[in-house]
mmCIF file of C-alpha atoms in Angstrom:
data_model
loop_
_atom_site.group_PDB
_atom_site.id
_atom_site.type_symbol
_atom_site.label_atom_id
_atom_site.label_comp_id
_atom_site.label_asym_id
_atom_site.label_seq_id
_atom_site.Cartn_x
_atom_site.Cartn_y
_atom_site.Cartn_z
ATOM 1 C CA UNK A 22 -110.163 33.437 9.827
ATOM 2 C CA UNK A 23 -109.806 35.505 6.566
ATOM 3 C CA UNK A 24 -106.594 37.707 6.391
ATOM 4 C CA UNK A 25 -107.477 41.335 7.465
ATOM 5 C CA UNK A 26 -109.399 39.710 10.233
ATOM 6 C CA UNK A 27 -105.802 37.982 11.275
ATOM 7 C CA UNK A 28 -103.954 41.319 10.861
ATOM 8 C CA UNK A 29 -106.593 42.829 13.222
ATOM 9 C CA UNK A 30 -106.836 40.247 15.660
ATOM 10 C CA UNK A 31 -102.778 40.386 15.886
ATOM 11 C CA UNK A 32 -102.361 43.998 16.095
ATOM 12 C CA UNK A 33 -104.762 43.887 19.205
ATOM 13 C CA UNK A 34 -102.900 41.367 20.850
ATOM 14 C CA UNK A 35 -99.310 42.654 20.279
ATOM 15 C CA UNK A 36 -100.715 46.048 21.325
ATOM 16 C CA UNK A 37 -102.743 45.708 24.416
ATOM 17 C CA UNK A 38 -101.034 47.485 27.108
ATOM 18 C CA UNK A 39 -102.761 45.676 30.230
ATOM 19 C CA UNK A 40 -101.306 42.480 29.583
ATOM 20 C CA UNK A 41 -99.301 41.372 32.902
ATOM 21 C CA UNK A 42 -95.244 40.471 31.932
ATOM 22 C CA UNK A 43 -95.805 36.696 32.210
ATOM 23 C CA UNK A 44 -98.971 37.225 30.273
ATOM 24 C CA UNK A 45 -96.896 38.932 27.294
ATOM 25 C CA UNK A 46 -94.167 35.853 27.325
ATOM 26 C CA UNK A 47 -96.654 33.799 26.642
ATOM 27 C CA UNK A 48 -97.616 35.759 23.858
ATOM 28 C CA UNK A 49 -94.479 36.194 22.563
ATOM 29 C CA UNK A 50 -93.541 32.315 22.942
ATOM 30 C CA UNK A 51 -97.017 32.138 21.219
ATOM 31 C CA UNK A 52 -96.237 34.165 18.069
ATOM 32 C CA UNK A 53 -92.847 32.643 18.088
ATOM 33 C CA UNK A 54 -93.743 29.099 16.843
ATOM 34 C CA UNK A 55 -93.071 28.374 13.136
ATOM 35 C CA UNK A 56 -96.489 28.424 12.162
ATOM 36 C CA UNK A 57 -95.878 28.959 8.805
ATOM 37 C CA UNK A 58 -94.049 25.348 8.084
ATOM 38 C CA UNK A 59 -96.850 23.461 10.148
ATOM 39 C CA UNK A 60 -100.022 25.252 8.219
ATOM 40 C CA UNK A 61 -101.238 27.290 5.453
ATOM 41 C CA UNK A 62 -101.473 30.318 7.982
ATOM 42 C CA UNK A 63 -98.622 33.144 7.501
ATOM 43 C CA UNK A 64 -97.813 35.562 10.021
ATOM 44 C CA UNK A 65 -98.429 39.003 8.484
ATOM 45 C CA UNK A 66 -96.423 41.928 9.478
ATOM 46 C CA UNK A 67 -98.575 43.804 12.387
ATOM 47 C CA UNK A 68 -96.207 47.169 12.545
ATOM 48 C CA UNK A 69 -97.960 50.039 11.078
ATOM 49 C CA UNK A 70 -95.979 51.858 8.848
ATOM 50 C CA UNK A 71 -94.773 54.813 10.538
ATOM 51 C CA UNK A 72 -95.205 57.800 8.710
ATOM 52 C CA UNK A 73 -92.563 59.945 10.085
ATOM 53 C CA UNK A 74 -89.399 60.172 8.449
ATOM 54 C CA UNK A 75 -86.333 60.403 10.480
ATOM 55 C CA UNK A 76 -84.603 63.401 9.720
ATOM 56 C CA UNK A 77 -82.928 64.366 13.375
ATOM 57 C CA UNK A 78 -80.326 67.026 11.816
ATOM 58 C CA UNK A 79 -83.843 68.802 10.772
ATOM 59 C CA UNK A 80 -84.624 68.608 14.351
ATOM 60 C CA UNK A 81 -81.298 70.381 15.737
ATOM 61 C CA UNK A 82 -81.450 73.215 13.169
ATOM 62 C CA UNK A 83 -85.505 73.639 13.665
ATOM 63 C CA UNK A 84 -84.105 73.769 17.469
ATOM 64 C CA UNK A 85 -81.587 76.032 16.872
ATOM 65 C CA UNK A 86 -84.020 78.836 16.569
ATOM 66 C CA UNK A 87 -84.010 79.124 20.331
ATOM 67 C CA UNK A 88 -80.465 80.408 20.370
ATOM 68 C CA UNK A 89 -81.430 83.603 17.689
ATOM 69 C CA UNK A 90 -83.231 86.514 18.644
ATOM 70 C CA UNK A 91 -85.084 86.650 15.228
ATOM 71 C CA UNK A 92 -86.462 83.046 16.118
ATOM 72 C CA UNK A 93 -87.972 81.897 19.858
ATOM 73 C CA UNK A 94 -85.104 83.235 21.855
ATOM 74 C CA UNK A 95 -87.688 85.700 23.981
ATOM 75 C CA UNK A 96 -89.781 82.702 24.627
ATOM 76 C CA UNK A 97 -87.172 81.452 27.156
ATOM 77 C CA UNK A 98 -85.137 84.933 27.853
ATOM 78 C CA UNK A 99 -85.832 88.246 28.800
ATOM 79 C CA UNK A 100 -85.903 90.914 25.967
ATOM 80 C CA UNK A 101 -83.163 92.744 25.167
ATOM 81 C CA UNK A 102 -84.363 96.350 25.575
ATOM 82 C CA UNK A 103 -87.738 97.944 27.233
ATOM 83 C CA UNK A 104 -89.242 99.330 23.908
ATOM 84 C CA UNK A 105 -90.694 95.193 23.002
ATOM 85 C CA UNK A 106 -94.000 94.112 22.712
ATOM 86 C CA UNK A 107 -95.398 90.538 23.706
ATOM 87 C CA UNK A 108 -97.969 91.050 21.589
ATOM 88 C CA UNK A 109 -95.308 91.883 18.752
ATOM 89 C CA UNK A 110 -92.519 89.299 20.068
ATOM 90 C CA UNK A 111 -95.574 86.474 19.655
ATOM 91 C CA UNK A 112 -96.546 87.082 16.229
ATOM 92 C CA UNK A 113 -92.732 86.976 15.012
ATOM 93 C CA UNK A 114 -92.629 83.662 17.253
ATOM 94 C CA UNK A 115 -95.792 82.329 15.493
ATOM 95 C CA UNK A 116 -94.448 83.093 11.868
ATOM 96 C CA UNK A 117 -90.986 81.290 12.572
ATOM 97 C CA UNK A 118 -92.661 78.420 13.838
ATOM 98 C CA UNK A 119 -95.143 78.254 10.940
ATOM 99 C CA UNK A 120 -91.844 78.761 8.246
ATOM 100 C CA UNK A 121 -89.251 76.917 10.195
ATOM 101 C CA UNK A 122 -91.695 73.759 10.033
ATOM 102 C CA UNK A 123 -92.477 74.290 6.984
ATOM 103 C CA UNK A 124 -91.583 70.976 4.527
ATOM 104 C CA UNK A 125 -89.771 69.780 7.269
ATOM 105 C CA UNK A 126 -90.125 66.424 8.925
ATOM 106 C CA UNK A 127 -90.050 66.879 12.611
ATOM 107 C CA UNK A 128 -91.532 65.134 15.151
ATOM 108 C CA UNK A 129 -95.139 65.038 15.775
ATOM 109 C CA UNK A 130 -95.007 65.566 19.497
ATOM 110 C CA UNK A 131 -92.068 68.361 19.412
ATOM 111 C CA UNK A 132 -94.351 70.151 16.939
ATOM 112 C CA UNK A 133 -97.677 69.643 19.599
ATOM 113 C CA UNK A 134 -95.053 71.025 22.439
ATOM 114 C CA UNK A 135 -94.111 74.004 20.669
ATOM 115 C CA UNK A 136 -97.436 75.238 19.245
ATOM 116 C CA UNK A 137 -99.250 74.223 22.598
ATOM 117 C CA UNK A 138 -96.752 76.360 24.914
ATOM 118 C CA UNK A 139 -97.317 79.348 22.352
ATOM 119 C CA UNK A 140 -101.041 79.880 21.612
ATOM 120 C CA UNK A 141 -102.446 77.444 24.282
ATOM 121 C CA UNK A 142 -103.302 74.108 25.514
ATOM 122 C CA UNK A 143 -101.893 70.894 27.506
ATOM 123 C CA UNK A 144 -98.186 70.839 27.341
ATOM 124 C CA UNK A 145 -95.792 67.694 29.261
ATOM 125 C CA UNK A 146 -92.904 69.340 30.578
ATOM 126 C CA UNK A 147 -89.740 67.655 31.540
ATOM 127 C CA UNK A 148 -90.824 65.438 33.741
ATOM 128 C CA UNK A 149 -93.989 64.391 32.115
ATOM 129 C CA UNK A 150 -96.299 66.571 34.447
ATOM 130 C CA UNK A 151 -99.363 68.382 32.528
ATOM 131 C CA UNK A 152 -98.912 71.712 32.215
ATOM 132 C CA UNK A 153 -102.123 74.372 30.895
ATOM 133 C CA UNK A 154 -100.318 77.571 31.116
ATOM 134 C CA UNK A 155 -98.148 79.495 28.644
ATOM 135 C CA UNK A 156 -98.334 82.363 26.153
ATOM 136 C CA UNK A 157 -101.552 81.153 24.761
ATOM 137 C CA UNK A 158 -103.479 82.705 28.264
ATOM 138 C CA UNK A 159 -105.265 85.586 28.552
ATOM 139 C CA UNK A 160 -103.535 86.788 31.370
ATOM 140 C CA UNK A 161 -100.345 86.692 30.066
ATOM 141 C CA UNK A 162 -101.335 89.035 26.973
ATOM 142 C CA UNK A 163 -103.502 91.739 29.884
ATOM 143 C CA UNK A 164 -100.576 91.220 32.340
ATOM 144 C CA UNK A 165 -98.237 92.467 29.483
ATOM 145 C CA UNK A 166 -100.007 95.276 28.397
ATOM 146 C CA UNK A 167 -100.371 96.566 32.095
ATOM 147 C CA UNK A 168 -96.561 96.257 32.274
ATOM 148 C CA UNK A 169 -95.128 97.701 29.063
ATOM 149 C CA UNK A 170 -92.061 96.744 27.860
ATOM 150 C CA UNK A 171 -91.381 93.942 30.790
ATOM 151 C CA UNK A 172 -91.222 90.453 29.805
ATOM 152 C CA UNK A 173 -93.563 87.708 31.145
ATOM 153 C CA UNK A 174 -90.005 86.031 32.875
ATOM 154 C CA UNK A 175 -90.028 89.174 35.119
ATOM 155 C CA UNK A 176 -93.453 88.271 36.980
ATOM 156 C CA UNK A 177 -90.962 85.701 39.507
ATOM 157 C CA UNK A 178 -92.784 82.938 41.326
ATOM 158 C CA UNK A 179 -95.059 83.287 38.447
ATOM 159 C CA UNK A 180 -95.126 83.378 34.942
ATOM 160 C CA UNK A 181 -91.351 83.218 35.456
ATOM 161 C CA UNK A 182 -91.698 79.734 36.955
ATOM 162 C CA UNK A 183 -93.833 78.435 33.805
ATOM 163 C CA UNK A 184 -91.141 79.422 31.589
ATOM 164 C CA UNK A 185 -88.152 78.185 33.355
ATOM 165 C CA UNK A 186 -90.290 74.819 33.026
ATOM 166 C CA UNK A 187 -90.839 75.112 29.657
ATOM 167 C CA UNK A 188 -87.154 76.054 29.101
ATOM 168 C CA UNK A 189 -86.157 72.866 30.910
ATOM 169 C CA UNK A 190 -88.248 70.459 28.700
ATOM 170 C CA UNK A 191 -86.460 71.927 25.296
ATOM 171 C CA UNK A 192 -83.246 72.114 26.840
ATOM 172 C CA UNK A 193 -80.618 69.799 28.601
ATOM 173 C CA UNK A 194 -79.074 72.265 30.637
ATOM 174 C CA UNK A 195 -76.645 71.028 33.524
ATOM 175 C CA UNK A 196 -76.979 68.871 35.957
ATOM 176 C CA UNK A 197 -80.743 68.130 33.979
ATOM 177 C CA UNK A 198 -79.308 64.836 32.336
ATOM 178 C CA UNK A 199 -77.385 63.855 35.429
ATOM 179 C CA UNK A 200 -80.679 65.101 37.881
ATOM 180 C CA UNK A 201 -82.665 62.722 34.881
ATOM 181 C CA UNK A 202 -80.708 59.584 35.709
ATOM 182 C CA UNK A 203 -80.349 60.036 39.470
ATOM 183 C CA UNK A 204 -84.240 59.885 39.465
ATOM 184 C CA UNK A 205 -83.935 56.719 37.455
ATOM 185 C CA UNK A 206 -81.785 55.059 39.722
ATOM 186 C CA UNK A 207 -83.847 55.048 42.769
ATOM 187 C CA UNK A 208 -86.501 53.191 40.778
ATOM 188 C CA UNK A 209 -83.895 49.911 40.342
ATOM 189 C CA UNK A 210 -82.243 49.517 43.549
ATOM 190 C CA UNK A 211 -81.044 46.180 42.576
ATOM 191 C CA UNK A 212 -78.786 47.627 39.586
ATOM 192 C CA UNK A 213 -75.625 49.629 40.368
ATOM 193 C CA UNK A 214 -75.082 53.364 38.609
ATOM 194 C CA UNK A 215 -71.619 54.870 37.420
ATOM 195 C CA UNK A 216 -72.223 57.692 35.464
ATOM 196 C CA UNK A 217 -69.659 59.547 33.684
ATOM 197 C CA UNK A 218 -69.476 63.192 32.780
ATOM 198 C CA UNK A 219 -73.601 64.078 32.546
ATOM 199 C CA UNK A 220 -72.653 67.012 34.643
ATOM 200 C CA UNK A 221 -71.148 68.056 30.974
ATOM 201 C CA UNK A 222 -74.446 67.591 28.606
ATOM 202 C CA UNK A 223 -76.422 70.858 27.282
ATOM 203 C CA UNK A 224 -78.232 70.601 24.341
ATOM 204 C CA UNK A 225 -82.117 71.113 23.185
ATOM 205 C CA UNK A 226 -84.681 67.865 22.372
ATOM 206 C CA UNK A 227 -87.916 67.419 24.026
ATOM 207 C CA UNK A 228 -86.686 66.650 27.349
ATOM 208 C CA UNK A 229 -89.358 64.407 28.093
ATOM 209 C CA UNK A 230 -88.908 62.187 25.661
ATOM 210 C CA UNK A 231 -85.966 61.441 26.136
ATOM 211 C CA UNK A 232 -86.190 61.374 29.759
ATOM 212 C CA UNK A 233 -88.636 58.609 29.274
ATOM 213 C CA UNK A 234 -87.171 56.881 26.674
ATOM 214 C CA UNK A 235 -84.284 56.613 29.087
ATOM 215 C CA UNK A 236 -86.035 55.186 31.649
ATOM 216 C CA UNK A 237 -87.839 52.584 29.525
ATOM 217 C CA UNK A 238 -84.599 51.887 28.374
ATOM 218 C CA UNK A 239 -83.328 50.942 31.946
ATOM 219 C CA UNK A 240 -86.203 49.439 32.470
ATOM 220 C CA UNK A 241 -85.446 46.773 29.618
ATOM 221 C CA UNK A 242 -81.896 46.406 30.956
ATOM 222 C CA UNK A 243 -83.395 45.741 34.335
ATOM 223 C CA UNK A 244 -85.741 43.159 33.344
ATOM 224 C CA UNK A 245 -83.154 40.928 31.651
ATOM 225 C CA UNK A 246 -80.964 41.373 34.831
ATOM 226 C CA UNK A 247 -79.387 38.285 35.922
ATOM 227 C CA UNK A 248 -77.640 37.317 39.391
ATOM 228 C CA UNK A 249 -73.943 38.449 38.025
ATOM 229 C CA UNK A 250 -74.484 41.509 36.196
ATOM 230 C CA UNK A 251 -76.051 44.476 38.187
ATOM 231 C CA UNK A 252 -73.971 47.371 36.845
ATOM 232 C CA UNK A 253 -74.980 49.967 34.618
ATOM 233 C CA UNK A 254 -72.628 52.490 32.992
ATOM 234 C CA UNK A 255 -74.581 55.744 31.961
ATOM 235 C CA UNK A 256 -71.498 58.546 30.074
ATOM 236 C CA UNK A 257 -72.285 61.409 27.777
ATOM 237 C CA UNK A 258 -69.829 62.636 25.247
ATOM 238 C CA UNK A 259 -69.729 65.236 22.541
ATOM 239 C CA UNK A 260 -68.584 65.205 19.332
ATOM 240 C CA UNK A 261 -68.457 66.823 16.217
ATOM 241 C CA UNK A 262 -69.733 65.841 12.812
ATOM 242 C CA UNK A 263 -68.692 66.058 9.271
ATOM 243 C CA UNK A 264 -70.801 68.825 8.377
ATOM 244 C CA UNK A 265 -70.305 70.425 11.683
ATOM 245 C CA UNK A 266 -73.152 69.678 13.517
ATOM 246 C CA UNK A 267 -72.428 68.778 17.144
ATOM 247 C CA UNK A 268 -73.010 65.251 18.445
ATOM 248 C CA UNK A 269 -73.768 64.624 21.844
ATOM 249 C CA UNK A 270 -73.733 60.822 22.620
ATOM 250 C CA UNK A 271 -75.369 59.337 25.493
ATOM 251 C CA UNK A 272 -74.397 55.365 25.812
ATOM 252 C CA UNK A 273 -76.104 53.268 28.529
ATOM 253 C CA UNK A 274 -74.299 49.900 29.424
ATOM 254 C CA UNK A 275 -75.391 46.931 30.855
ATOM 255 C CA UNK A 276 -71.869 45.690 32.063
ATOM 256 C CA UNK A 277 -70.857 42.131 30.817
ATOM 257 C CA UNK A 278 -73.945 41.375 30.239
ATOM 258 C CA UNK A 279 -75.110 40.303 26.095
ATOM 259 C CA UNK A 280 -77.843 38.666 24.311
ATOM 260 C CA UNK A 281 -78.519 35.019 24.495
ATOM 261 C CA UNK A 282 -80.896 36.027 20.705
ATOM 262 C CA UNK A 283 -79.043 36.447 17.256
ATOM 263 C CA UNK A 284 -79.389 39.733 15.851
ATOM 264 C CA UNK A 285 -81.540 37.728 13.141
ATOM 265 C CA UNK A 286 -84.140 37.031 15.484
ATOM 266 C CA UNK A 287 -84.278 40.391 17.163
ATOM 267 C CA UNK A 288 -84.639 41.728 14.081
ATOM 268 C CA UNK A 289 -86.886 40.088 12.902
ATOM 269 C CA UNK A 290 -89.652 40.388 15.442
ATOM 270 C CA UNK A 291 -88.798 44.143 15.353
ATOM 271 C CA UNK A 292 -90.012 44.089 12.014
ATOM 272 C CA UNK A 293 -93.152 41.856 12.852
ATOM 273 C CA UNK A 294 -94.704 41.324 16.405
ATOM 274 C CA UNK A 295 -92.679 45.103 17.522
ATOM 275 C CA UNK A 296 -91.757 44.555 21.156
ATOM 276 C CA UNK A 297 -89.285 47.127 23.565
ATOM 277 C CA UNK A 298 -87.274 47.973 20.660
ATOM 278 C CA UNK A 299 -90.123 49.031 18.162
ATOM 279 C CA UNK A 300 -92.151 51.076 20.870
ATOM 280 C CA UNK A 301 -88.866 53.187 21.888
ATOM 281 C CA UNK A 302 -87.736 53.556 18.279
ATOM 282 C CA UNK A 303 -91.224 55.387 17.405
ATOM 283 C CA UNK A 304 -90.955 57.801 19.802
ATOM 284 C CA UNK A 305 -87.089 58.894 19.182
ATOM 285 C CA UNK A 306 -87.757 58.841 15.810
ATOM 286 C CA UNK A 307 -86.651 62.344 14.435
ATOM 287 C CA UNK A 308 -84.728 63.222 17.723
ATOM 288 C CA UNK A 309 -81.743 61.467 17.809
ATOM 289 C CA UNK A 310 -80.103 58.285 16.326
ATOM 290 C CA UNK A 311 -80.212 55.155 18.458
ATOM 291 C CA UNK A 312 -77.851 52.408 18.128
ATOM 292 C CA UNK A 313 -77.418 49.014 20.247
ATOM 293 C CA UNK A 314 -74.109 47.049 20.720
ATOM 294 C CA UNK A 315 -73.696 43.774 21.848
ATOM 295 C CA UNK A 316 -72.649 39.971 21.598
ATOM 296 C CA UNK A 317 -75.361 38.371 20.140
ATOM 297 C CA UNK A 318 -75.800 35.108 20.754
ATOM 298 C CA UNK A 319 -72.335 35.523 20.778
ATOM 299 C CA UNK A 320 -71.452 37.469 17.696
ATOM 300 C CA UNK A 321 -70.411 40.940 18.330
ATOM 301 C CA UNK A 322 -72.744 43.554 16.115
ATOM 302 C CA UNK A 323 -73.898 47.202 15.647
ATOM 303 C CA UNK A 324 -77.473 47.216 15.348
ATOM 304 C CA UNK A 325 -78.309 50.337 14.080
ATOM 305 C CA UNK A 326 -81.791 50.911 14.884
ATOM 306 C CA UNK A 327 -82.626 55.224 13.612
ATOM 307 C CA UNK A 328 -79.900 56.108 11.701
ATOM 308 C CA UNK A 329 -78.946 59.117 8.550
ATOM 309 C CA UNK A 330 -75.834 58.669 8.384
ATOM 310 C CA UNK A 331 -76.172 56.002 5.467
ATOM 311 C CA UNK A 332 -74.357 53.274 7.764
ATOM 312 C CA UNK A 333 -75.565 49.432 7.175
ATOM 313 C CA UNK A 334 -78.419 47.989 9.240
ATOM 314 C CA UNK A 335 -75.846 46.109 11.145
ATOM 315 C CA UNK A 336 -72.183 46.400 11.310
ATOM 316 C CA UNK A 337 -69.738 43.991 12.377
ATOM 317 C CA UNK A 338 -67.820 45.625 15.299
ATOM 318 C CA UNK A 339 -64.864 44.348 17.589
ATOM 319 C CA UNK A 340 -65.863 42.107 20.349
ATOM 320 C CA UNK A 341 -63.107 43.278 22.508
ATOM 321 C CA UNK A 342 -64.421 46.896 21.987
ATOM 322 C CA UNK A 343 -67.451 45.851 24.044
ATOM 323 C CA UNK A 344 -68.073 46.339 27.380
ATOM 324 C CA UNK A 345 -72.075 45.004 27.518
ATOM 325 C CA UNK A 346 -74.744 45.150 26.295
ATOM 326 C CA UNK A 347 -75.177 49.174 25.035
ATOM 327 C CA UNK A 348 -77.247 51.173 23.810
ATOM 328 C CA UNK A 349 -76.270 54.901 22.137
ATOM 329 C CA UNK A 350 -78.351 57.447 21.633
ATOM 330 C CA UNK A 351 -76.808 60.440 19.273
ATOM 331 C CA UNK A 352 -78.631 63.994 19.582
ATOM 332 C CA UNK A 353 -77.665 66.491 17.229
ATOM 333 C CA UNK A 354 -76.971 70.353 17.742
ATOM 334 C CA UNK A 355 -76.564 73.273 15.312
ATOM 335 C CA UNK A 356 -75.293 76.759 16.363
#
């Protein structure tokens, strides 16, 4: 089998999404062997290169437009006197957006969000539901004009009610984080849930991805489960940074429980075959920075997996520090 042919044939199979669990651990088991020292075959990489930098400070301060009046504060709130136009409060929301992303490196889907909610099309809010309505319909513009100087959050049980779901999938606002991992829960009623002040986070991201990526993430936990560890530890805190941007942590913990692998051969296959840790990393990229700590196979590490803080790939960290296996995802926030 000639080389590109290889490449091709193993991106398909480390891809395909209808593979059945026991179906992908024999895949995995597969692409594990050291065919490399038995043949003349050598496993290429199969990640695509991901062309999105991570630059999650770029993110916040992109973000951070919601909070000014000169950026997309009116797409969320009521305008501060009756003498504004939709029509004119639109075209100073289009020109922000089109500046404030200008030579920035934000992420694809916060960018599709955005534009979609604004001059129309298919939007996911919160809670991953498909949503078609927003600024970008007709009605919205004739509504306005028959209703001078009211905003579109006025019309209650209506237009109001598309907003306040828009609002709620750019913005953590409490309980949303603590509602997020309640909902969670009830899909792994084998695992036991202490959370710890969620009923504190507020901050903007793209709410649905991280309410996904949160799931998937206690997903993972659940399906290396074992019969003495059931508990899972979900806290938010908030922090501040060197250059003043807030930092609001959310670490998920798998109590007591740590990874049989070395850090080596996680690693590794992240950089190869992808896997859990690949997939979740693509779509956080340029939203927050994700870290996991653990034992593994024994040896207590950082592994930090999106990071721009200039820390090391992995850092040695204090085994009595741990508390299982956790993983810490850091969202920033500029006023």
């Amino acid at each position: 089998m000639e080389q590109k042919q290889l490449q091709e044939f193993i991106y398909f199979f480390t891809h395909n999404k209808s593979l059945t669990r026991a179906q992908q651990k024999m895949r995995d088991a597969l692409l594990a062997r050291d065919l490399d020292k038995k043949g003349d075959v050598t496993l290429p990489s199969v990640n695509p290169p991901s062309t999105t930098i991570h630059a999650p400070k770029e993110t916040a301060t992109f973000l951070s437009l919601f909070n000014r009046r000169e950026g997309f504060k009116y797409l969320t709130h009521n305008y501060d006197n009756n003498s504004m136009k939709l029509t004119d409060m639109l075209q100073q929301v289009k020109d922000v957006y089109v500046e404030g992303k200008r030579g920035k490196n934000l992420p694809l889907s916060l960018k599709a969000l955005l534009n979609n909610f604004i001059t129309g099309g298919a939007w996911f809010d919160a809670e991953g539901k498909k949503c078609t309505d927003g600024y970008g319909n007709p009605k919205w513009i004739s509504w306005s004009s028959n209703n001078e100087g009211r905003h579109p959050i006025t019309d209650l049980g209506g237009m109001e009610k598309t907003i306040q779901r828009f609002r709620h999938t750019v913005r953590v606002v409490a309980p949303d984080l603590e509602d997020i991992i309640k909902k969670i829960t009830e899909r792994f009623p084998s695992l036991n849930f202490t959370l710890k002040n969620l009923d504190k986070a507020d901050f903007y991201t793209n709410v649905f991805v991280l309410n996904s990526r949160l799931a998937e993430i206690v997903k993972d936990l659940h399906d290396h489960e074992n019969q003495e560890h059931h508990d899972i530890q979900v806290e938010y805190s908030l922090d501040i940074s060197e250059d003043f941007f807030m930092m609001h942590s959310i670490r998920i913990s798998h109590i007591d429980s740590y990874s049989p692998k070395s850090i080596e051969d996680v690693i590794r296959k992240f950089d190869s075959t992808g896997g859990f840790f690949y997939e979740n990393a693509e779509k956080l990229k340029g939203y927050c920075n994700w870290s996991v700590e653990s034992l593994w196979d024994g040896k207590p590490f950082r592994w930090n997996i999106l990071d721009d803080t200039g820390r090391d790939r992995i850092e040695v960290i204090e085994a009595a520090n741990l508390t299982g296996f956790t993983h810490i995802l850091t969202y920033y926030q500029k006023d």
